[in-house]
Amino acid sequence: MSGLNPPQAEAVNTLSGPMLVLAGAGTGKTRVITFRIAKLIKSGIPGGRILGMTFTNKAANEMKERLEQMLGAPGGKQQNKYQKKKAAGEDPNTPTISTFHSLCVRILRRQIDKLGYPLKFTIYNRGDQESLARTVLRELNVSDKLLAPNQLLFWIGHWKCKSMDPRQAELASDSDAQHLAAVGYRRYQRQLKLSGAVDFDDLLLLTERLFKEHPDIRAEEAARFDHILVDEYQDTNTSQYRIVKGLADPHRNLCVVGDDDQSIYGWRGAEVEHILSFHKDWPDAKVIRLEDNYRSTEAIIEKANTLIRFNTTRHDKVLKAARPNGEVPSIRQYSNETVEAQETVYDLQRRLQVPGREPRDFAILFRTNEQPRIFETELRKAKLPYILVGGMSFFDRKEVKDLLAYLRLLGEEPDEISVLRVINTPPRGIGKKSIETLLNHAISNKIPLWDMVCGKADRPKLTTPTNRGLDQLARIVEDVAYQDSGRSLVDIARNMVEATQYRSELERIYSDPNEFQTRWNTVEQIVNAVAEYEERAAKPRLSQFLDKLLLGEQDASDEKEKQLKKNAIALMTMHSAKGLEFPEVYMVGLEEGILPHHRSLEDERTVAEERRLAYVGVTRAEERLTLSMCLTRMKWGKARDTLPSRFLYEISGQAEHPNYLKACRPAKR
Ligand code: ATP
Ligand code: MG
């Protein structure tokens, strides 16, 4: 337990009861959680009785690695295959380190039938949600002008984050568009349920509901653990808060750590109140404060403190740098975003010459998802390895979506979205009109679409080629399913690729051999991911693999890519950088409208949240921090003048500057 200061040691050595660690960035909160789990295990608590909650998969993996270093790999160094399998399954000696979403999937896979969903439910990703939203709006005869699918999803997400069901949403609606969205929400939920599917937000909401409506189930799930530790507690939303409370109630061994100054998910329903009122739920909670920042140099901490002080309603905290002095962060102005990207990459190349510096020591942080593209281009030109963290790009690839949809058809109750995705991919003569007829028939007779494909239910009147196409699809799935009984998952995946003749389809679409190869590699990567999953899982199941892939727990890139990723420059949003640290950080695009984001400008509270986001960014840097902005930026193909972010004035002590006021009060347009 060396390497802990006195308050950290106190937190780590307090082995029972409720506890709150409220402390600033880089003060060792995550370290406390990790050490405390190790300490609990060393004191004789079986690892399997401990649940550690993190905010992202990356954080979960890092915590697992740290624990392994401290405790030795589960099963000792020389693991045989059996032990390896056991370690990855539900081993009584391995703590569960999980994100909220993954935990909820596990609970729902055991219990969701109590809410009338099948245990083999499907999880919809964003693309699936969009298709469903489109279907719902079509059924309601709502045109895109009145309410577009994305707007409907925006409102649904907004309500779900606040734990509101369709009825509550209807009551809370005060505009026509909202009323319409609330009606859409109801229908969307019903349609999900009919398809045996849930979306990401449902994972939390349904778990919350399950606990509320079935106290016995809550008790059963709570009884799996004796200790719960939650990192980044300031960002829990109402559902997450209730789930944690429900799980911790019986044993009361709940340790949460967080920093109200780093609360950056208000827009997703997180309420900083949960951390600030922790003592209301747990009046005997021990509260520990940490003040020494071990991450960053004094020069960086000084900037961070200066910046966050501009937030007026906050709990004042002390943050002292344990590392004295350091290089003063620099602010750079560039003429436009191309120059910003070029110069940033140029600076990076120069810094990589410093002995000991490696690509993984650097991060480029941005606010919006439009920003990284140009940096990617420059990094590629410079042949520097980089990784776009949190980019869901793998799932956006058509091949991935197609193959996963096919694999989902092997489930017991294939969902409509998956069926629609592959019904005519590769083409088998089923036209839009026929699909419409099928859908209408499905809706009016309340029968699942798949039942009509596979012959479990009667089809409406269709043309002969359409019927033939449907039979063909049914046969593909049947054949693979038939061959599969008792076979390995990799075989299933391979058989599916073969049965669908996906390769010839790719050859047909992509005449350019390079393009074809890239696409075909993607398919191969999925098969590899299945193999890798199967190797590690205790009881491999296709549905679990799909869950893991969807939740981002399972990586689907190939070995070469993985090695590359391990030592690559990180390109990510400030949101996904939370909790991480890098020797050198570039924060780019610090302009009004980007950071603070234009959607936040109307309200002081949302601007304050943007300031916390900037604070998160600044406090990621260990030794060197570069802030940059562009004087002009392209908008709809035209270069437009920008205003420097107000945060730049604040951080550099220029809040008296007349331009600061200008930045704070942008002309209303
Ligand atoms: P954040 O608010 O950004 O999540 P945190 O409070 O979780 O930060 P950690 O990530 O746990 O902070 O710690 C920050 C860095 O300081 C890590 O590199 C950690 O190893 C180091 N550190 C923490 N405590 C100590 C200590 N007592 N002695 C030496 N290094 C420490
Ligand atoms: Mg942390």
Tab-separated table of N, CA and C in Angstrom, residues 439-576:
chain	number	residue	atom	x	y	z
A	439	LEU	N	-44.524	-5.462	-44.773
A	439	LEU	CA	-44.559	-4.690	-43.535
A	439	LEU	C	-45.995	-4.374	-43.128
A	440	ASN	N	-46.792	-3.928	-44.108
A	440	ASN	CA	-48.184	-3.615	-43.801
A	440	ASN	C	-48.915	-4.836	-43.261
A	441	HIS	N	-48.652	-5.951	-43.903
A	441	HIS	CA	-49.270	-7.196	-43.461
A	441	HIS	C	-48.834	-7.527	-42.026
A	442	ALA	N	-47.550	-7.315	-41.763
A	442	ALA	CA	-47.023	-7.601	-40.419
A	442	ALA	C	-47.698	-6.722	-39.385
A	443	ILE	N	-47.850	-5.430	-39.729
A	443	ILE	CA	-48.435	-4.507	-38.763
A	443	ILE	C	-49.906	-4.820	-38.531
A	444	SER	N	-50.665	-4.969	-39.643
A	444	SER	CA	-52.107	-5.125	-39.442
A	444	SER	C	-52.456	-6.473	-38.822
A	445	ASN	N	-51.637	-7.488	-39.032
A	445	ASN	CA	-51.956	-8.788	-38.429
A	445	ASN	C	-51.127	-9.101	-37.187
A	446	LYS	N	-50.298	-8.124	-36.826
A	446	LYS	CA	-49.465	-8.278	-35.621
A	446	LYS	C	-48.645	-9.564	-35.648
A	447	ILE	N	-48.025	-9.820	-36.781
A	447	ILE	CA	-47.123	-10.971	-36.809
A	447	ILE	C	-45.709	-10.496	-37.120
A	448	PRO	N	-44.729	-11.136	-36.496
A	448	PRO	CA	-43.342	-10.747	-36.758
A	448	PRO	C	-42.994	-10.965	-38.227
A	449	LEU	N	-42.234	-10.040	-38.750
A	449	LEU	CA	-41.833	-10.089	-40.150
A	449	LEU	C	-41.138	-11.406	-40.496
A	450	TRP	N	-40.261	-11.827	-39.584
A	450	TRP	CA	-39.472	-13.020	-39.868
A	450	TRP	C	-40.348	-14.266	-40.048
A	451	ASP	N	-41.447	-14.312	-39.282
A	451	ASP	CA	-42.330	-15.476	-39.376
A	451	ASP	C	-42.864	-15.657	-40.785
A	452	MET	N	-43.049	-14.515	-41.479
A	452	MET	CA	-43.532	-14.619	-42.856
A	452	MET	C	-42.416	-15.072	-43.797
A	453	VAL	N	-41.193	-14.677	-43.473
A	453	VAL	CA	-40.076	-15.104	-44.315
A	453	VAL	C	-39.861	-16.607	-44.174
A	454	CYS	N	-39.837	-17.067	-42.935
A	454	CYS	CA	-39.452	-18.469	-42.729
A	454	CYS	C	-40.639	-19.425	-42.829
A	455	GLY	N	-41.822	-18.874	-43.096
A	455	GLY	CA	-42.951	-19.752	-43.344
A	455	GLY	C	-43.755	-20.132	-42.104
A	456	LYS	N	-43.423	-19.514	-40.978
A	456	LYS	CA	-44.190	-19.799	-39.767
A	456	LYS	C	-45.574	-19.148	-39.851
A	457	ALA	N	-45.644	-18.040	-40.600
A	457	ALA	CA	-46.925	-17.364	-40.794
A	457	ALA	C	-47.167	-17.187	-42.287
A	458	ASP	N	-48.446	-17.049	-42.652
A	458	ASP	CA	-48.777	-16.883	-44.072
A	458	ASP	C	-48.286	-15.539	-44.588
A	459	ARG	N	-47.865	-15.562	-45.837
A	459	ARG	CA	-47.442	-14.313	-46.465
A	459	ARG	C	-48.629	-13.671	-47.178
A	460	PRO	N	-48.600	-12.351	-47.345
A	460	PRO	CA	-49.612	-11.720	-48.201
A	460	PRO	C	-49.352	-12.124	-49.653
A	461	LYS	N	-50.223	-11.680	-50.534
A	461	LYS	CA	-50.020	-12.040	-51.937
A	461	LYS	C	-48.810	-11.297	-52.505
A	462	LEU	N	-47.871	-12.059	-53.012
A	462	LEU	CA	-46.641	-11.458	-53.535
A	462	LEU	C	-46.309	-12.063	-54.885
A	463	THR	N	-45.395	-11.419	-55.607
A	463	THR	CA	-45.000	-11.973	-56.900
A	463	THR	C	-44.164	-13.235	-56.702
A	464	THR	N	-44.069	-14.027	-57.740
A	464	THR	CA	-43.300	-15.273	-57.641
A	464	THR	C	-41.827	-15.018	-57.328
A	465	PRO	N	-41.169	-14.063	-58.032
A	465	PRO	CA	-39.754	-13.827	-57.693
A	465	PRO	C	-39.576	-13.416	-56.239
A	466	THR	N	-40.505	-12.604	-55.723
A	466	THR	CA	-40.395	-12.191	-54.326
A	466	THR	C	-40.485	-13.406	-53.419
A	467	ASN	N	-41.494	-14.239	-53.675
A	467	ASN	CA	-41.635	-15.443	-52.850
A	467	ASN	C	-40.381	-16.301	-52.912
A	468	ARG	N	-39.827	-16.380	-54.115
A	468	ARG	CA	-38.626	-17.189	-54.273
A	468	ARG	C	-37.474	-16.585	-53.452
A	469	GLY	N	-37.359	-15.263	-53.530
A	469	GLY	CA	-36.308	-14.570	-52.775
A	469	GLY	C	-36.445	-14.803	-51.281
A	470	LEU	N	-37.670	-14.717	-50.814
A	470	LEU	CA	-37.892	-14.919	-49.376
A	470	LEU	C	-37.537	-16.339	-48.971
A	471	ASP	N	-37.938	-17.290	-49.809
A	471	ASP	CA	-37.601	-18.689	-49.515
A	471	ASP	C	-36.091	-18.875	-49.448
A	472	GLN	N	-35.433	-18.195	-50.371
A	472	GLN	CA	-33.973	-18.317	-50.439
A	472	GLN	C	-33.339	-17.818	-49.140
A	473	LEU	N	-33.804	-16.650	-48.672
A	473	LEU	CA	-33.278	-16.103	-47.422
A	473	LEU	C	-33.544	-17.059	-46.262
A	474	ALA	N	-34.763	-17.575	-46.222
A	474	ALA	CA	-35.119	-18.498	-45.143
A	474	ALA	C	-34.202	-19.711	-45.157
A	475	ARG	N	-33.898	-20.182	-46.376
A	475	ARG	CA	-33.081	-21.385	-46.484
A	475	ARG	C	-31.648	-21.137	-46.004
A	476	ILE	N	-31.119	-19.973	-46.363
A	476	ILE	CA	-29.760	-19.643	-45.913
A	476	ILE	C	-29.680	-19.757	-44.399
A	477	VAL	N	-30.614	-19.088	-43.746
A	477	VAL	CA	-30.579	-19.059	-42.286
A	477	VAL	C	-30.825	-20.455	-41.713
A	478	GLU	N	-31.799	-21.167	-42.300
A	478	GLU	CA	-32.087	-22.524	-41.823
A	478	GLU	C	-30.872	-23.431	-41.956
A	479	ASP	N	-30.239	-23.368	-43.122
A	479	ASP	CA	-29.075	-24.225	-43.371
A	479	ASP	C	-27.977	-23.962	-42.360
A	480	VAL	N	-27.665	-22.683	-42.171
A	480	VAL	CA	-26.603	-22.368	-41.220
A	480	VAL	C	-27.010	-22.854	-39.833
A	481	ALA	N	-28.250	-22.591	-39.465
A	481	ALA	CA	-28.711	-22.996	-38.135
A	481	ALA	C	-28.650	-24.513	-37.991
A	482	TYR	N	-29.003	-25.222	-39.069
A	482	TYR	CA	-29.033	-26.673	-39.011
A	482	TYR	C	-27.626	-27.233	-38.840
A	483	GLN	N	-26.708	-26.733	-39.694
A	483	GLN	CA	-25.328	-27.214	-39.603
A	483	GLN	C	-24.708	-26.908	-38.258
A	484	ASP	N	-25.262	-25.883	-37.626
A	484	ASP	CA	-24.591	-25.357	-36.461
A	484	ASP	C	-24.766	-26.130	-35.196
A	485	SER	N	-25.786	-26.959	-35.146
A	485	SER	CA	-26.041	-27.552	-33.844
A	485	SER	C	-24.750	-28.194	-33.357
A	486	GLY	N	-24.276	-27.699	-32.237
A	486	GLY	CA	-23.096	-28.286	-31.617
A	486	GLY	C	-21.777	-27.793	-32.179
A	487	ARG	N	-21.823	-26.883	-33.171
A	487	ARG	CA	-20.551	-26.444	-33.733
A	487	ARG	C	-20.076	-25.157	-33.073
A	488	SER	N	-18.842	-24.816	-33.369
A	488	SER	CA	-18.294	-23.633	-32.727
A	488	SER	C	-18.845	-22.373	-33.381
A	489	LEU	N	-18.745	-21.267	-32.659
A	489	LEU	CA	-19.281	-20.015	-33.157
A	489	LEU	C	-18.526	-19.527	-34.401
A	490	VAL	N	-17.214	-19.766	-34.425
A	490	VAL	CA	-16.465	-19.336	-35.609
A	490	VAL	C	-17.002	-20.038	-36.831
A	491	ASP	N	-17.286	-21.341	-36.678
A	491	ASP	CA	-17.834	-22.068	-37.813
A	491	ASP	C	-19.149	-21.447	-38.263
A	492	ILE	N	-19.957	-21.110	-37.282
A	492	ILE	CA	-21.242	-20.495	-37.626
A	492	ILE	C	-21.014	-19.226	-38.433
A	493	ALA	N	-20.111	-18.382	-37.928
A	493	ALA	CA	-19.861	-17.114	-38.612
A	493	ALA	C	-19.333	-17.366	-40.021
A	494	ARG	N	-18.387	-18.304	-40.121
A	494	ARG	CA	-17.834	-18.605	-41.444
A	494	ARG	C	-18.903	-19.146	-42.383
A	495	ASN	N	-19.705	-20.066	-41.844
A	495	ASN	CA	-20.776	-20.629	-42.672
A	495	ASN	C	-21.729	-19.552	-43.164
A	496	MET	N	-21.987	-18.606	-42.268
A	496	MET	CA	-22.920	-17.556	-42.643
A	496	MET	C	-22.353	-16.720	-43.780
A	497	VAL	N	-21.075	-16.386	-43.672
A	497	VAL	CA	-20.450	-15.600	-44.738
A	497	VAL	C	-20.549	-16.359	-46.064
A	498	GLU	N	-20.305	-17.656	-45.965
A	498	GLU	CA	-20.331	-18.468	-47.168
A	498	GLU	C	-21.742	-18.589	-47.736
A	499	ALA	N	-22.673	-18.906	-46.859
A	499	ALA	CA	-24.045	-19.155	-47.306
A	499	ALA	C	-24.658	-17.928	-47.974
A	500	THR	N	-24.292	-16.748	-47.480
A	500	THR	CA	-24.865	-15.536	-48.058
A	500	THR	C	-24.161	-15.148	-49.349
A	501	GLN	N	-23.065	-15.812	-49.647
A	501	GLN	CA	-22.240	-15.482	-50.823
A	501	GLN	C	-21.822	-14.026	-50.789
A	502	TYR	N	-21.447	-13.625	-49.612
A	502	TYR	CA	-21.137	-12.221	-49.397
A	502	TYR	C	-19.910	-11.793	-50.192
A	503	ARG	N	-18.984	-12.715	-50.345
A	503	ARG	CA	-17.761	-12.371	-51.072
A	503	ARG	C	-18.050	-11.987	-52.523
A	504	SER	N	-18.867	-12.794	-53.186
A	504	SER	CA	-19.153	-12.454	-54.584
A	504	SER	C	-19.928	-11.144	-54.662
A	505	GLU	N	-20.750	-10.913	-53.662
A	505	GLU	CA	-21.482	-9.650	-53.641
A	505	GLU	C	-20.505	-8.474	-53.564
A	506	LEU	N	-19.499	-8.596	-52.700
A	506	LEU	CA	-18.513	-7.527	-52.578
A	506	LEU	C	-17.744	-7.349	-53.878
A	507	GLU	N	-17.423	-8.485	-54.494
A	507	GLU	CA	-16.703	-8.410	-55.772
A	507	GLU	C	-17.543	-7.697	-56.820
A	508	ARG	N	-18.847	-7.978	-56.743
A	508	ARG	CA	-19.754	-7.371	-57.718
A	508	ARG	C	-19.803	-5.846	-57.514
A	509	ILE	N	-19.920	-5.418	-56.242
A	509	ILE	CA	-20.087	-3.981	-55.989
A	509	ILE	C	-18.787	-3.214	-56.195
A	510	TYR	N	-17.664	-3.800	-55.726
A	510	TYR	CA	-16.417	-3.035	-55.759
A	510	TYR	C	-15.486	-3.574	-56.830
A	511	SER	N	-15.452	-2.877	-57.924
A	511	SER	CA	-14.603	-3.355	-59.012
A	511	SER	C	-13.134	-3.036	-58.719
A	512	ASP	N	-12.916	-1.977	-57.941
A	512	ASP	CA	-11.547	-1.643	-57.538
A	512	ASP	C	-11.040	-2.698	-56.549
A	513	PRO	N	-9.953	-3.427	-56.931
A	513	PRO	CA	-9.497	-4.533	-56.067
A	513	PRO	C	-9.088	-4.083	-54.659
A	514	ASN	N	-8.538	-2.875	-54.548
A	514	ASN	CA	-8.158	-2.393	-53.221
A	514	ASN	C	-9.375	-2.200	-52.333
A	515	GLU	N	-10.357	-1.567	-52.923
A	515	GLU	CA	-11.598	-1.313	-52.193
A	515	GLU	C	-12.219	-2.647	-51.761
A	516	PHE	N	-12.237	-3.578	-52.729
A	516	PHE	CA	-12.799	-4.890	-52.412
A	516	PHE	C	-12.045	-5.521	-51.236
A	517	GLN	N	-10.719	-5.445	-51.287
A	517	GLN	CA	-9.916	-6.076	-50.245
A	517	GLN	C	-10.206	-5.462	-48.874
A	518	THR	N	-10.309	-4.146	-48.844
A	518	THR	CA	-10.607	-3.481	-47.579
A	518	THR	C	-11.927	-3.991	-47.002
A	519	ARG	N	-12.933	-4.071	-47.883
A	519	ARG	CA	-14.260	-4.525	-47.429
A	519	ARG	C	-14.202	-5.963	-46.949
A	520	TRP	N	-13.503	-6.762	-47.719
A	520	TRP	CA	-13.432	-8.181	-47.370
A	520	TRP	C	-12.673	-8.362	-46.053
A	521	ASN	N	-11.655	-7.508	-45.822
A	521	ASN	CA	-10.940	-7.561	-44.548
A	521	ASN	C	-11.860	-7.301	-43.375
A	522	THR	N	-12.778	-6.385	-43.573
A	522	THR	CA	-13.724	-6.088	-42.502
A	522	THR	C	-14.500	-7.342	-42.122
A	523	VAL	N	-14.946	-8.058	-43.153
A	523	VAL	CA	-15.688	-9.288	-42.895
A	523	VAL	C	-14.808	-10.264	-42.115
A	524	GLU	N	-13.556	-10.346	-42.542
A	524	GLU	CA	-12.629	-11.247	-41.870
A	524	GLU	C	-12.447	-10.847	-40.401
A	525	GLN	N	-12.388	-9.544	-40.180
A	525	GLN	CA	-12.196	-9.067	-38.808
A	525	GLN	C	-13.341	-9.492	-37.888
A	526	ILE	N	-14.536	-9.503	-38.437
A	526	ILE	CA	-15.660	-9.941	-37.600
A	526	ILE	C	-15.478	-11.407	-37.230
A	527	VAL	N	-15.117	-12.203	-38.230
A	527	VAL	CA	-14.913	-13.626	-37.959
A	527	VAL	C	-13.786	-13.805	-36.928
A	528	ASN	N	-12.713	-13.026	-37.082
A	528	ASN	CA	-11.628	-13.100	-36.103
A	528	ASN	C	-12.104	-12.723	-34.706
A	529	ALA	N	-12.932	-11.707	-34.664
A	529	ALA	CA	-13.435	-11.274	-33.354
A	529	ALA	C	-14.256	-12.384	-32.708
A	530	VAL	N	-15.024	-13.096	-33.523
A	530	VAL	CA	-15.802	-14.218	-32.986
A	530	VAL	C	-14.845	-15.257	-32.403
A	531	ALA	N	-13.782	-15.561	-33.164
A	531	ALA	CA	-12.822	-16.568	-32.711
A	531	ALA	C	-12.195	-16.159	-31.382
A	532	GLU	N	-11.811	-14.909	-31.335
A	532	GLU	CA	-11.153	-14.418	-30.130
A	532	GLU	C	-12.091	-14.478	-28.926
A	533	TYR	N	-13.330	-14.086	-29.169
A	533	TYR	CA	-14.322	-14.144	-28.092
A	533	TYR	C	-14.505	-15.574	-27.607
A	534	GLU	N	-14.622	-16.474	-28.563
A	534	GLU	CA	-14.885	-17.867	-28.225
A	534	GLU	C	-13.752	-18.468	-27.398
A	535	GLU	N	-12.547	-18.069	-27.760
A	535	GLU	CA	-11.361	-18.540	-27.057
A	535	GLU	C	-11.415	-18.165	-25.581
A	536	ARG	N	-11.955	-16.984	-25.315
A	536	ARG	CA	-11.873	-16.453	-23.959
A	536	ARG	C	-13.104	-16.709	-23.093
A	537	ALA	N	-14.251	-16.812	-23.748
A	537	ALA	CA	-15.482	-16.886	-22.959
A	537	ALA	C	-15.618	-18.248	-22.283
A	538	ALA	N	-16.210	-18.217	-21.095
A	538	ALA	CA	-16.416	-19.464	-20.376
A	538	ALA	C	-17.475	-20.295	-21.093
A	539	LYS	N	-18.603	-19.661	-21.378
A	539	LYS	CA	-19.669	-20.357	-22.115
A	539	LYS	C	-20.031	-19.518	-23.326
A	540	PRO	N	-19.292	-19.701	-24.423
A	540	PRO	CA	-19.522	-18.811	-25.563
A	540	PRO	C	-20.942	-18.931	-26.110
A	541	ARG	N	-21.553	-17.797	-26.315
A	541	ARG	CA	-22.869	-17.780	-26.948
A	541	ARG	C	-22.880	-16.647	-27.960
A	542	LEU	N	-23.517	-16.919	-29.071
A	542	LEU	CA	-23.548	-15.923	-30.134
A	542	LEU	C	-24.150	-14.615	-29.633
A	543	SER	N	-25.237	-14.732	-28.873
A	543	SER	CA	-25.922	-13.519	-28.421
A	543	SER	C	-25.002	-12.696	-27.520
A	544	GLN	N	-24.209	-13.384	-26.717
A	544	GLN	CA	-23.310	-12.643	-25.834
A	544	GLN	C	-22.213	-11.937	-26.637
A	545	PHE	N	-21.754	-12.610	-27.666
A	545	PHE	CA	-20.760	-11.992	-28.529
A	545	PHE	C	-21.314	-10.708	-29.147
A	546	LEU	N	-22.529	-10.796	-29.658
A	546	LEU	CA	-23.143	-9.620	-30.277
A	546	LEU	C	-23.291	-8.499	-29.255
A	547	ASP	N	-23.683	-8.856	-28.037
A	547	ASP	CA	-23.790	-7.855	-26.959
A	547	ASP	C	-22.456	-7.153	-26.754
A	548	LYS	N	-21.421	-7.963	-26.645
A	548	LYS	CA	-20.111	-7.402	-26.315
A	548	LYS	C	-19.598	-6.492	-27.418
A	549	LEU	N	-19.828	-6.915	-28.621
A	549	LEU	CA	-19.384	-6.125	-29.756
A	549	LEU	C	-20.107	-4.782	-29.757
A	550	LEU	N	-21.392	-4.857	-29.493
A	550	LEU	CA	-22.221	-3.670	-29.522
A	550	LEU	C	-21.860	-2.701	-28.407
A	551	LEU	N	-21.527	-3.229	-27.265
A	551	LEU	CA	-21.196	-2.372	-26.129
A	551	LEU	C	-19.749	-1.907	-26.193
A	552	GLY	N	-19.043	-2.345	-27.231
A	552	GLY	CA	-17.665	-1.916	-27.383
A	552	GLY	C	-16.704	-2.654	-26.474
A	553	GLU	N	-17.146	-3.744	-25.863
A	553	GLU	CA	-16.245	-4.489	-24.986
A	553	GLU	C	-15.341	-5.404	-25.789
A	554	GLN	N	-15.875	-5.820	-26.941
A	554	GLN	CA	-15.113	-6.734	-27.769
A	554	GLN	C	-14.505	-5.939	-28.907
A	555	ASP	N	-13.228	-6.061	-29.067
A	555	ASP	CA	-12.567	-5.350	-30.153
A	555	ASP	C	-12.666	-6.201	-31.416
A	556	ALA	N	-12.899	-5.555	-32.526
A	556	ALA	CA	-13.020	-6.335	-33.752
A	556	ALA	C	-11.944	-5.986	-34.774
A	557	SER	N	-10.863	-5.377	-34.305
A	557	SER	CA	-9.824	-5.072	-35.280
A	557	SER	C	-8.792	-6.198	-35.295
A	558	ASP	N	-8.025	-6.271	-36.342
A	558	ASP	CA	-7.092	-7.394	-36.449
A	558	ASP	C	-5.814	-7.133	-35.634
A	559	GLU	N	-4.979	-8.178	-35.545
A	559	GLU	CA	-3.798	-8.121	-34.679
A	559	GLU	C	-2.907	-6.919	-34.974
A	560	LYS	N	-2.681	-6.702	-36.273
A	560	LYS	CA	-1.780	-5.637	-36.661
A	560	LYS	C	-2.333	-4.296	-36.167
A	561	GLU	N	-3.623	-4.140	-36.384
A	561	GLU	CA	-4.259	-2.892	-35.984
A	561	GLU	C	-4.190	-2.730	-34.470
A	562	LYS	N	-4.358	-3.849	-33.770
A	562	LYS	CA	-4.334	-3.789	-32.302
A	562	LYS	C	-2.975	-3.360	-31.784
A	563	GLN	N	-1.925	-3.930	-32.374
A	563	GLN	CA	-0.577	-3.554	-31.965
A	563	GLN	C	-0.349	-2.068	-32.193
A	564	LEU	N	-0.823	-1.629	-33.340
A	564	LEU	CA	-0.667	-0.237	-33.715
A	564	LEU	C	-1.379	0.677	-32.719
A	565	LYS	N	-2.568	0.242	-32.337
A	565	LYS	CA	-3.376	1.044	-31.420
A	565	LYS	C	-2.706	1.202	-30.069
A	566	LYS	N	-1.960	0.170	-29.689
A	566	LYS	CA	-1.338	0.193	-28.373
A	566	LYS	C	-0.331	1.314	-28.251
A	567	ASN	N	0.264	1.694	-29.368
A	567	ASN	CA	1.202	2.800	-29.286
A	567	ASN	C	0.870	3.844	-30.340
A	568	ALA	N	-0.248	4.488	-30.130
A	568	ALA	CA	-0.712	5.443	-31.117
A	568	ALA	C	-1.115	6.751	-30.452
A	569	ILE	N	-1.057	7.802	-31.239
A	569	ILE	CA	-1.527	9.098	-30.783
A	569	ILE	C	-3.041	9.021	-30.621
A	570	ALA	N	-3.543	9.494	-29.503
A	570	ALA	CA	-4.984	9.400	-29.272
A	570	ALA	C	-5.682	10.646	-29.799
A	571	LEU	N	-6.704	10.400	-30.576
A	571	LEU	CA	-7.531	11.477	-31.106
A	571	LEU	C	-8.896	11.279	-30.475
A	572	MET	N	-9.327	12.195	-29.633
A	572	MET	CA	-10.634	11.940	-29.025
A	572	MET	C	-11.334	13.203	-28.559
A	573	THR	N	-12.613	13.060	-28.270
A	573	THR	CA	-13.360	14.191	-27.730
A	573	THR	C	-12.956	14.379	-26.276
A	574	MET	N	-13.185	15.582	-25.784
A	574	MET	CA	-12.893	15.837	-24.378
A	574	MET	C	-13.781	14.975	-23.495
A	575	HIS	N	-14.993	14.697	-23.977
A	575	HIS	CA	-15.868	13.826	-23.179
A	575	HIS	C	-15.233	12.457	-22.969
A	576	SER	N	-14.695	11.875	-24.044
A	576	SER	CA	-14.183	10.520	-23.846
A	576	SER	C	-12.795	10.507	-23.217
